[in-house]
JSON list of C-alpha atoms in Angstrom, two decimals:
[
{"chain": "A", "resi": 195, "resn": "UNK", "atom": "CA", "xyz": [111.79, 64.20, 104.65]},
{"chain": "A", "resi": 196, "resn": "UNK", "atom": "CA", "xyz": [115.52, 64.90, 106.24]},
{"chain": "A", "resi": 197, "resn": "UNK", "atom": "CA", "xyz": [115.94, 68.45, 108.59]},
{"chain": "A", "resi": 198, "resn": "UNK", "atom": "CA", "xyz": [117.81, 69.99, 105.47]},
{"chain": "A", "resi": 199, "resn": "UNK", "atom": "CA", "xyz": [115.11, 69.43, 103.22]},
{"chain": "A", "resi": 200, "resn": "UNK", "atom": "CA", "xyz": [113.23, 71.26, 105.28]},
{"chain": "A", "resi": 201, "resn": "UNK", "atom": "CA", "xyz": [115.57, 73.98, 105.75]},
{"chain": "A", "resi": 202, "resn": "UNK", "atom": "CA", "xyz": [115.51, 74.36, 101.96]},
{"chain": "A", "resi": 203, "resn": "UNK", "atom": "CA", "xyz": [111.80, 74.51, 101.84]},
{"chain": "A", "resi": 204, "resn": "UNK", "atom": "CA", "xyz": [111.50, 77.13, 104.17]},
{"chain": "A", "resi": 205, "resn": "UNK", "atom": "CA", "xyz": [114.47, 79.10, 102.89]},
{"chain": "A", "resi": 206, "resn": "UNK", "atom": "CA", "xyz": [112.40, 78.57, 99.13]},
{"chain": "A", "resi": 207, "resn": "UNK", "atom": "CA", "xyz": [109.13, 80.04, 100.96]},
{"chain": "A", "resi": 208, "resn": "UNK", "atom": "CA", "xyz": [110.91, 82.75, 102.55]},
{"chain": "A", "resi": 209, "resn": "UNK", "atom": "CA", "xyz": [112.17, 83.72, 99.02]},
{"chain": "A", "resi": 210, "resn": "UNK", "atom": "CA", "xyz": [109.15, 83.23, 97.31]},
{"chain": "A", "resi": 211, "resn": "UNK", "atom": "CA", "xyz": [107.63, 85.37, 99.79]},
{"chain": "A", "resi": 212, "resn": "UNK", "atom": "CA", "xyz": [109.99, 88.55, 99.50]},
{"chain": "A", "resi": 213, "resn": "UNK", "atom": "CA", "xyz": [110.02, 87.76, 95.75]},
{"chain": "A", "resi": 214, "resn": "UNK", "atom": "CA", "xyz": [106.01, 88.27, 96.38]},
{"chain": "A", "resi": 215, "resn": "UNK", "atom": "CA", "xyz": [106.35, 90.99, 98.53]},
{"chain": "A", "resi": 216, "resn": "UNK", "atom": "CA", "xyz": [108.53, 93.00, 95.96]},
{"chain": "A", "resi": 217, "resn": "UNK", "atom": "CA", "xyz": [105.99, 92.45, 93.09]},
{"chain": "A", "resi": 218, "resn": "UNK", "atom": "CA", "xyz": [102.62, 92.46, 94.70]},
{"chain": "A", "resi": 219, "resn": "UNK", "atom": "CA", "xyz": [102.10, 96.45, 94.17]},
{"chain": "A", "resi": 220, "resn": "UNK", "atom": "CA", "xyz": [102.76, 96.12, 90.36]},
{"chain": "A", "resi": 221, "resn": "UNK", "atom": "CA", "xyz": [100.89, 92.85, 89.76]},
{"chain": "A", "resi": 222, "resn": "UNK", "atom": "CA", "xyz": [97.84, 94.30, 91.62]},
{"chain": "A", "resi": 223, "resn": "UNK", "atom": "CA", "xyz": [97.84, 97.56, 89.67]},
{"chain": "A", "resi": 224, "resn": "UNK", "atom": "CA", "xyz": [98.41, 96.13, 86.60]},
{"chain": "A", "resi": 225, "resn": "UNK", "atom": "CA", "xyz": [95.57, 93.37, 87.17]},
{"chain": "A", "resi": 226, "resn": "UNK", "atom": "CA", "xyz": [93.20, 96.20, 88.35]},
{"chain": "A", "resi": 227, "resn": "UNK", "atom": "CA", "xyz": [93.97, 98.21, 85.42]},
{"chain": "A", "resi": 228, "resn": "UNK", "atom": "CA", "xyz": [93.08, 95.45, 83.01]},
{"chain": "A", "resi": 229, "resn": "UNK", "atom": "CA", "xyz": [90.19, 93.99, 84.94]},
{"chain": "A", "resi": 230, "resn": "UNK", "atom": "CA", "xyz": [88.49, 97.69, 86.60]},
{"chain": "A", "resi": 231, "resn": "UNK", "atom": "CA", "xyz": [87.71, 95.93, 89.49]},
{"chain": "A", "resi": 232, "resn": "UNK", "atom": "CA", "xyz": [89.89, 95.44, 92.63]},
{"chain": "A", "resi": 233, "resn": "UNK", "atom": "CA", "xyz": [88.14, 92.29, 93.95]},
{"chain": "A", "resi": 234, "resn": "UNK", "atom": "CA", "xyz": [88.87, 90.81, 90.81]},
{"chain": "A", "resi": 235, "resn": "UNK", "atom": "CA", "xyz": [92.30, 92.14, 90.69]},
{"chain": "A", "resi": 236, "resn": "UNK", "atom": "CA", "xyz": [93.18, 90.56, 93.92]},
{"chain": "A", "resi": 237, "resn": "UNK", "atom": "CA", "xyz": [91.68, 87.51, 93.19]},
{"chain": "A", "resi": 238, "resn": "UNK", "atom": "CA", "xyz": [94.00, 87.04, 89.62]},
{"chain": "A", "resi": 239, "resn": "UNK", "atom": "CA", "xyz": [97.13, 87.80, 91.69]},
{"chain": "A", "resi": 240, "resn": "UNK", "atom": "CA", "xyz": [96.37, 85.19, 94.47]},
{"chain": "A", "resi": 241, "resn": "UNK", "atom": "CA", "xyz": [96.27, 82.62, 91.41]},
{"chain": "A", "resi": 242, "resn": "UNK", "atom": "CA", "xyz": [99.14, 83.96, 89.87]},
{"chain": "A", "resi": 243, "resn": "UNK", "atom": "CA", "xyz": [100.94, 83.30, 93.38]},
{"chain": "A", "resi": 244, "resn": "UNK", "atom": "CA", "xyz": [99.91, 80.06, 93.38]},
{"chain": "A", "resi": 245, "resn": "UNK", "atom": "CA", "xyz": [101.16, 78.89, 89.97]},
{"chain": "A", "resi": 246, "resn": "UNK", "atom": "CA", "xyz": [104.65, 80.89, 90.54]},
{"chain": "A", "resi": 247, "resn": "UNK", "atom": "CA", "xyz": [105.03, 79.07, 93.73]},
{"chain": "A", "resi": 248, "resn": "UNK", "atom": "CA", "xyz": [104.28, 75.98, 91.84]},
{"chain": "A", "resi": 249, "resn": "UNK", "atom": "CA", "xyz": [106.83, 76.67, 89.51]},
{"chain": "A", "resi": 250, "resn": "UNK", "atom": "CA", "xyz": [109.56, 78.43, 91.62]},
{"chain": "A", "resi": 251, "resn": "UNK", "atom": "CA", "xyz": [112.40, 76.69, 91.70]},
{"chain": "A", "resi": 252, "resn": "UNK", "atom": "CA", "xyz": [112.12, 76.46, 88.10]},
{"chain": "A", "resi": 253, "resn": "UNK", "atom": "CA", "xyz": [111.55, 80.47, 87.93]},
{"chain": "A", "resi": 254, "resn": "UNK", "atom": "CA", "xyz": [114.65, 80.95, 90.19]},
{"chain": "A", "resi": 255, "resn": "UNK", "atom": "CA", "xyz": [116.76, 79.53, 87.59]},
{"chain": "A", "resi": 256, "resn": "UNK", "atom": "CA", "xyz": [115.75, 81.87, 84.99]},
{"chain": "A", "resi": 257, "resn": "UNK", "atom": "CA", "xyz": [117.98, 84.61, 83.93]},
{"chain": "A", "resi": 258, "resn": "UNK", "atom": "CA", "xyz": [115.26, 87.34, 84.66]},
{"chain": "A", "resi": 259, "resn": "UNK", "atom": "CA", "xyz": [112.60, 86.00, 87.62]},
{"chain": "A", "resi": 260, "resn": "UNK", "atom": "CA", "xyz": [110.28, 88.81, 87.17]},
{"chain": "A", "resi": 261, "resn": "UNK", "atom": "CA", "xyz": [109.43, 88.14, 83.81]},
{"chain": "A", "resi": 262, "resn": "UNK", "atom": "CA", "xyz": [108.52, 84.56, 83.80]},
{"chain": "A", "resi": 263, "resn": "UNK", "atom": "CA", "xyz": [106.13, 85.74, 87.00]},
{"chain": "A", "resi": 264, "resn": "UNK", "atom": "CA", "xyz": [104.64, 88.25, 84.63]},
{"chain": "A", "resi": 265, "resn": "UNK", "atom": "CA", "xyz": [104.06, 86.27, 82.34]},
{"chain": "A", "resi": 266, "resn": "UNK", "atom": "CA", "xyz": [101.56, 84.27, 84.22]},
{"chain": "A", "resi": 267, "resn": "UNK", "atom": "CA", "xyz": [100.21, 87.27, 85.92]},
{"chain": "A", "resi": 268, "resn": "UNK", "atom": "CA", "xyz": [98.86, 87.81, 82.11]},
{"chain": "A", "resi": 269, "resn": "UNK", "atom": "CA", "xyz": [97.85, 84.58, 81.38]},
{"chain": "A", "resi": 270, "resn": "UNK", "atom": "CA", "xyz": [95.70, 84.95, 85.03]},
{"chain": "A", "resi": 271, "resn": "UNK", "atom": "CA", "xyz": [93.95, 87.85, 83.73]},
{"chain": "A", "resi": 272, "resn": "UNK", "atom": "CA", "xyz": [93.36, 86.60, 80.10]},
{"chain": "A", "resi": 273, "resn": "UNK", "atom": "CA", "xyz": [91.84, 83.52, 81.82]},
{"chain": "A", "resi": 274, "resn": "UNK", "atom": "CA", "xyz": [89.93, 85.58, 83.76]},
{"chain": "A", "resi": 275, "resn": "UNK", "atom": "CA", "xyz": [88.47, 87.59, 81.03]},
{"chain": "A", "resi": 276, "resn": "UNK", "atom": "CA", "xyz": [87.92, 84.38, 79.14]},
{"chain": "A", "resi": 277, "resn": "UNK", "atom": "CA", "xyz": [85.96, 82.77, 81.88]},
{"chain": "A", "resi": 278, "resn": "UNK", "atom": "CA", "xyz": [83.79, 85.96, 82.20]},
{"chain": "A", "resi": 279, "resn": "UNK", "atom": "CA", "xyz": [82.88, 85.64, 78.32]},
{"chain": "A", "resi": 280, "resn": "UNK", "atom": "CA", "xyz": [82.17, 82.14, 78.49]},
{"chain": "A", "resi": 281, "resn": "UNK", "atom": "CA", "xyz": [79.83, 82.80, 81.61]},
{"chain": "A", "resi": 282, "resn": "UNK", "atom": "CA", "xyz": [78.02, 85.53, 79.87]},
{"chain": "A", "resi": 283, "resn": "UNK", "atom": "CA", "xyz": [79.21, 87.90, 82.28]},
{"chain": "A", "resi": 284, "resn": "UNK", "atom": "CA", "xyz": [80.06, 91.37, 80.97]},
{"chain": "A", "resi": 285, "resn": "UNK", "atom": "CA", "xyz": [83.70, 92.42, 80.51]},
{"chain": "A", "resi": 286, "resn": "UNK", "atom": "CA", "xyz": [84.80, 94.96, 82.49]},
{"chain": "A", "resi": 287, "resn": "UNK", "atom": "CA", "xyz": [84.18, 98.56, 81.13]},
{"chain": "A", "resi": 288, "resn": "UNK", "atom": "CA", "xyz": [84.85, 101.87, 82.74]},
{"chain": "A", "resi": 289, "resn": "UNK", "atom": "CA", "xyz": [81.57, 104.29, 82.48]},
{"chain": "A", "resi": 290, "resn": "UNK", "atom": "CA", "xyz": [84.10, 107.24, 82.86]},
{"chain": "A", "resi": 291, "resn": "UNK", "atom": "CA", "xyz": [87.39, 107.87, 81.89]},
{"chain": "A", "resi": 292, "resn": "UNK", "atom": "CA", "xyz": [89.71, 105.81, 84.41]},
{"chain": "A", "resi": 293, "resn": "UNK", "atom": "CA", "xyz": [91.81, 107.99, 86.94]},
{"chain": "A", "resi": 294, "resn": "UNK", "atom": "CA", "xyz": [94.85, 106.68, 85.04]},
{"chain": "A", "resi": 295, "resn": "UNK", "atom": "CA", "xyz": [94.20, 107.96, 81.62]},
{"chain": "A", "resi": 296, "resn": "UNK", "atom": "CA", "xyz": [94.80, 111.38, 83.34]},
{"chain": "A", "resi": 297, "resn": "UNK", "atom": "CA", "xyz": [97.92, 110.13, 85.37]},
{"chain": "A", "resi": 298, "resn": "UNK", "atom": "CA", "xyz": [98.95, 108.94, 81.74]},
{"chain": "A", "resi": 299, "resn": "UNK", "atom": "CA", "xyz": [98.38, 112.36, 80.39]},
{"chain": "A", "resi": 300, "resn": "UNK", "atom": "CA", "xyz": [99.95, 114.68, 82.78]},
{"chain": "A", "resi": 301, "resn": "UNK", "atom": "CA", "xyz": [103.17, 112.68, 82.77]},
{"chain": "A", "resi": 302, "resn": "UNK", "atom": "CA", "xyz": [103.29, 112.74, 78.86]},
{"chain": "A", "resi": 303, "resn": "UNK", "atom": "CA", "xyz": [102.51, 116.12, 78.61]},
{"chain": "A", "resi": 304, "resn": "UNK", "atom": "CA", "xyz": [104.96, 117.06, 81.49]},
{"chain": "A", "resi": 305, "resn": "UNK", "atom": "CA", "xyz": [107.52, 115.24, 79.39]},
{"chain": "A", "resi": 306, "resn": "UNK", "atom": "CA", "xyz": [106.20, 117.17, 76.44]},
{"chain": "A", "resi": 307, "resn": "UNK", "atom": "CA", "xyz": [105.57, 113.98, 74.56]},
{"chain": "A", "resi": 308, "resn": "UNK", "atom": "CA", "xyz": [101.93, 114.47, 73.58]},
{"chain": "A", "resi": 309, "resn": "UNK", "atom": "CA", "xyz": [102.42, 118.08, 73.06]},
{"chain": "A", "resi": 310, "resn": "UNK", "atom": "CA", "xyz": [99.45, 119.73, 71.09]},
{"chain": "A", "resi": 311, "resn": "UNK", "atom": "CA", "xyz": [97.07, 116.83, 71.06]},
{"chain": "A", "resi": 312, "resn": "UNK", "atom": "CA", "xyz": [93.53, 117.60, 70.08]},
{"chain": "A", "resi": 313, "resn": "UNK", "atom": "CA", "xyz": [92.06, 115.02, 71.80]},
{"chain": "A", "resi": 314, "resn": "UNK", "atom": "CA", "xyz": [90.33, 114.67, 75.11]},
{"chain": "A", "resi": 315, "resn": "UNK", "atom": "CA", "xyz": [90.71, 112.01, 77.81]},
{"chain": "A", "resi": 316, "resn": "UNK", "atom": "CA", "xyz": [87.75, 109.93, 76.08]},
{"chain": "A", "resi": 317, "resn": "UNK", "atom": "CA", "xyz": [89.85, 110.19, 72.94]},
{"chain": "A", "resi": 318, "resn": "UNK", "atom": "CA", "xyz": [93.12, 109.49, 74.92]},
{"chain": "A", "resi": 319, "resn": "UNK", "atom": "CA", "xyz": [91.44, 106.48, 76.70]},
{"chain": "A", "resi": 320, "resn": "UNK", "atom": "CA", "xyz": [90.31, 104.87, 73.39]},
{"chain": "A", "resi": 321, "resn": "UNK", "atom": "CA", "xyz": [94.07, 105.72, 71.72]},
{"chain": "A", "resi": 322, "resn": "UNK", "atom": "CA", "xyz": [95.50, 103.87, 74.64]},
{"chain": "A", "resi": 323, "resn": "UNK", "atom": "CA", "xyz": [93.08, 100.86, 74.36]},
{"chain": "A", "resi": 324, "resn": "UNK", "atom": "CA", "xyz": [94.48, 100.60, 70.72]},
{"chain": "A", "resi": 325, "resn": "UNK", "atom": "CA", "xyz": [98.01, 100.01, 71.49]},
{"chain": "A", "resi": 326, "resn": "UNK", "atom": "CA", "xyz": [99.92, 97.16, 70.82]},
{"chain": "A", "resi": 327, "resn": "UNK", "atom": "CA", "xyz": [99.71, 94.86, 74.20]},
{"chain": "A", "resi": 328, "resn": "UNK", "atom": "CA", "xyz": [103.55, 95.37, 74.86]},
{"chain": "A", "resi": 329, "resn": "UNK", "atom": "CA", "xyz": [103.14, 99.33, 74.12]},
{"chain": "A", "resi": 330, "resn": "UNK", "atom": "CA", "xyz": [99.99, 98.98, 76.40]},
{"chain": "A", "resi": 331, "resn": "UNK", "atom": "CA", "xyz": [102.10, 97.45, 79.11]},
{"chain": "A", "resi": 332, "resn": "UNK", "atom": "CA", "xyz": [105.05, 99.71, 79.00]},
{"chain": "A", "resi": 333, "resn": "UNK", "atom": "CA", "xyz": [102.54, 102.82, 79.23]},
{"chain": "A", "resi": 334, "resn": "UNK", "atom": "CA", "xyz": [100.64, 101.13, 82.44]},
{"chain": "A", "resi": 335, "resn": "UNK", "atom": "CA", "xyz": [103.66, 100.24, 83.88]},
{"chain": "A", "resi": 336, "resn": "UNK", "atom": "CA", "xyz": [105.27, 103.37, 83.66]},
{"chain": "A", "resi": 337, "resn": "UNK", "atom": "CA", "xyz": [102.76, 106.23, 84.42]},
{"chain": "A", "resi": 338, "resn": "UNK", "atom": "CA", "xyz": [100.44, 104.62, 86.01]},
{"chain": "A", "resi": 339, "resn": "UNK", "atom": "CA", "xyz": [102.27, 102.40, 88.44]},
{"chain": "A", "resi": 340, "resn": "UNK", "atom": "CA", "xyz": [105.70, 104.96, 88.43]},
{"chain": "A", "resi": 341, "resn": "UNK", "atom": "CA", "xyz": [108.04, 101.77, 87.84]},
{"chain": "A", "resi": 342, "resn": "UNK", "atom": "CA", "xyz": [111.46, 102.63, 86.67]},
{"chain": "A", "resi": 343, "resn": "UNK", "atom": "CA", "xyz": [112.54, 101.07, 83.51]},
{"chain": "A", "resi": 344, "resn": "UNK", "atom": "CA", "xyz": [114.79, 98.76, 84.97]},
{"chain": "A", "resi": 345, "resn": "UNK", "atom": "CA", "xyz": [111.51, 97.24, 86.81]},
{"chain": "A", "resi": 346, "resn": "UNK", "atom": "CA", "xyz": [109.69, 97.18, 83.80]},
{"chain": "A", "resi": 347, "resn": "UNK", "atom": "CA", "xyz": [112.86, 95.53, 81.87]},
{"chain": "A", "resi": 348, "resn": "UNK", "atom": "CA", "xyz": [112.74, 92.94, 84.65]},
{"chain": "A", "resi": 349, "resn": "UNK", "atom": "CA", "xyz": [108.88, 92.35, 83.83]},
{"chain": "A", "resi": 350, "resn": "UNK", "atom": "CA", "xyz": [108.72, 92.41, 80.21]},
{"chain": "A", "resi": 351, "resn": "UNK", "atom": "CA", "xyz": [112.07, 90.61, 79.89]},
{"chain": "A", "resi": 352, "resn": "UNK", "atom": "CA", "xyz": [113.99, 92.65, 77.74]},
{"chain": "A", "resi": 353, "resn": "UNK", "atom": "CA", "xyz": [116.70, 95.67, 78.31]},
{"chain": "A", "resi": 354, "resn": "UNK", "atom": "CA", "xyz": [116.01, 99.51, 79.47]},
{"chain": "A", "resi": 355, "resn": "UNK", "atom": "CA", "xyz": [116.72, 100.71, 75.93]},
{"chain": "A", "resi": 356, "resn": "UNK", "atom": "CA", "xyz": [114.04, 98.54, 74.54]},
{"chain": "A", "resi": 357, "resn": "UNK", "atom": "CA", "xyz": [111.65, 99.71, 77.20]},
{"chain": "A", "resi": 358, "resn": "UNK", "atom": "CA", "xyz": [112.76, 103.56, 76.49]},
{"chain": "A", "resi": 359, "resn": "UNK", "atom": "CA", "xyz": [111.86, 102.58, 72.78]},
{"chain": "A", "resi": 360, "resn": "UNK", "atom": "CA", "xyz": [108.67, 101.09, 73.33]},
{"chain": "A", "resi": 361, "resn": "UNK", "atom": "CA", "xyz": [107.76, 103.92, 75.38]},
{"chain": "A", "resi": 362, "resn": "UNK", "atom": "CA", "xyz": [108.50, 106.44, 72.55]},
{"chain": "A", "resi": 363, "resn": "UNK", "atom": "CA", "xyz": [106.73, 104.44, 70.23]},
{"chain": "A", "resi": 364, "resn": "UNK", "atom": "CA", "xyz": [103.89, 104.27, 71.92]},
{"chain": "A", "resi": 365, "resn": "UNK", "atom": "CA", "xyz": [103.73, 107.80, 72.53]},
{"chain": "A", "resi": 366, "resn": "UNK", "atom": "CA", "xyz": [104.24, 108.71, 68.89]},
{"chain": "A", "resi": 367, "resn": "UNK", "atom": "CA", "xyz": [101.22, 106.61, 68.59]},
{"chain": "A", "resi": 368, "resn": "UNK", "atom": "CA", "xyz": [99.15, 108.27, 70.84]},
{"chain": "A", "resi": 369, "resn": "UNK", "atom": "CA", "xyz": [100.06, 111.46, 69.37]},
{"chain": "A", "resi": 370, "resn": "UNK", "atom": "CA", "xyz": [99.25, 110.36, 65.76]},
{"chain": "A", "resi": 371, "resn": "UNK", "atom": "CA", "xyz": [95.88, 108.96, 67.34]},
{"chain": "A", "resi": 372, "resn": "UNK", "atom": "CA", "xyz": [94.87, 112.04, 69.07]},
{"chain": "A", "resi": 373, "resn": "UNK", "atom": "CA", "xyz": [95.87, 114.36, 65.80]},
{"chain": "A", "resi": 374, "resn": "UNK", "atom": "CA", "xyz": [98.96, 115.89, 67.67]},
{"chain": "A", "resi": 375, "resn": "UNK", "atom": "CA", "xyz": [102.62, 116.05, 67.06]},
{"chain": "A", "resi": 376, "resn": "UNK", "atom": "CA", "xyz": [104.78, 113.90, 69.49]},
{"chain": "A", "resi": 377, "resn": "UNK", "atom": "CA", "xyz": [107.82, 116.61, 71.25]},
{"chain": "A", "resi": 378, "resn": "UNK", "atom": "CA", "xyz": [106.86, 119.58, 69.49]},
{"chain": "A", "resi": 379, "resn": "UNK", "atom": "CA", "xyz": [108.65, 122.31, 71.65]},
{"chain": "A", "resi": 380, "resn": "UNK", "atom": "CA", "xyz": [111.32, 119.67, 72.98]}
]
């Protein structure tokens, strides 16, 4: 290996580390929301980071690198849940309504998206679980992790307009599930 090979390798590692520093908070937050366990979330993110590093040169050539890393994270979360099932471990449950349900309700009500809904927090949590994977992801990324539409679009490999549309659809579904009307009084 020549000296220039080392420099390129170091530069790639620095770029990778900066990329991970930028996205790790969102990755951990999302993994925590799915796995309901801080230690499991951190472990899954570490596994995802190893895979992202293994594919780093390919990811850097991608049009939207964060979306490739996001796909790897979701695969690792799925593998973790599958591993729990195969080992006979109980899947993560939440004995009470998680705090992020309150965040979603507060943010949605503030935005007048779930006006006049009749459901309580337990019903909202159940309705969130019934959303499609993409709609659920967008709701968690926007309202729990407080990411911008631009950041969400990068993670999901889509446009900001599509993110806004998906949020709108998700909020419509939530309102319908809770027996309310979306946007009353807007």
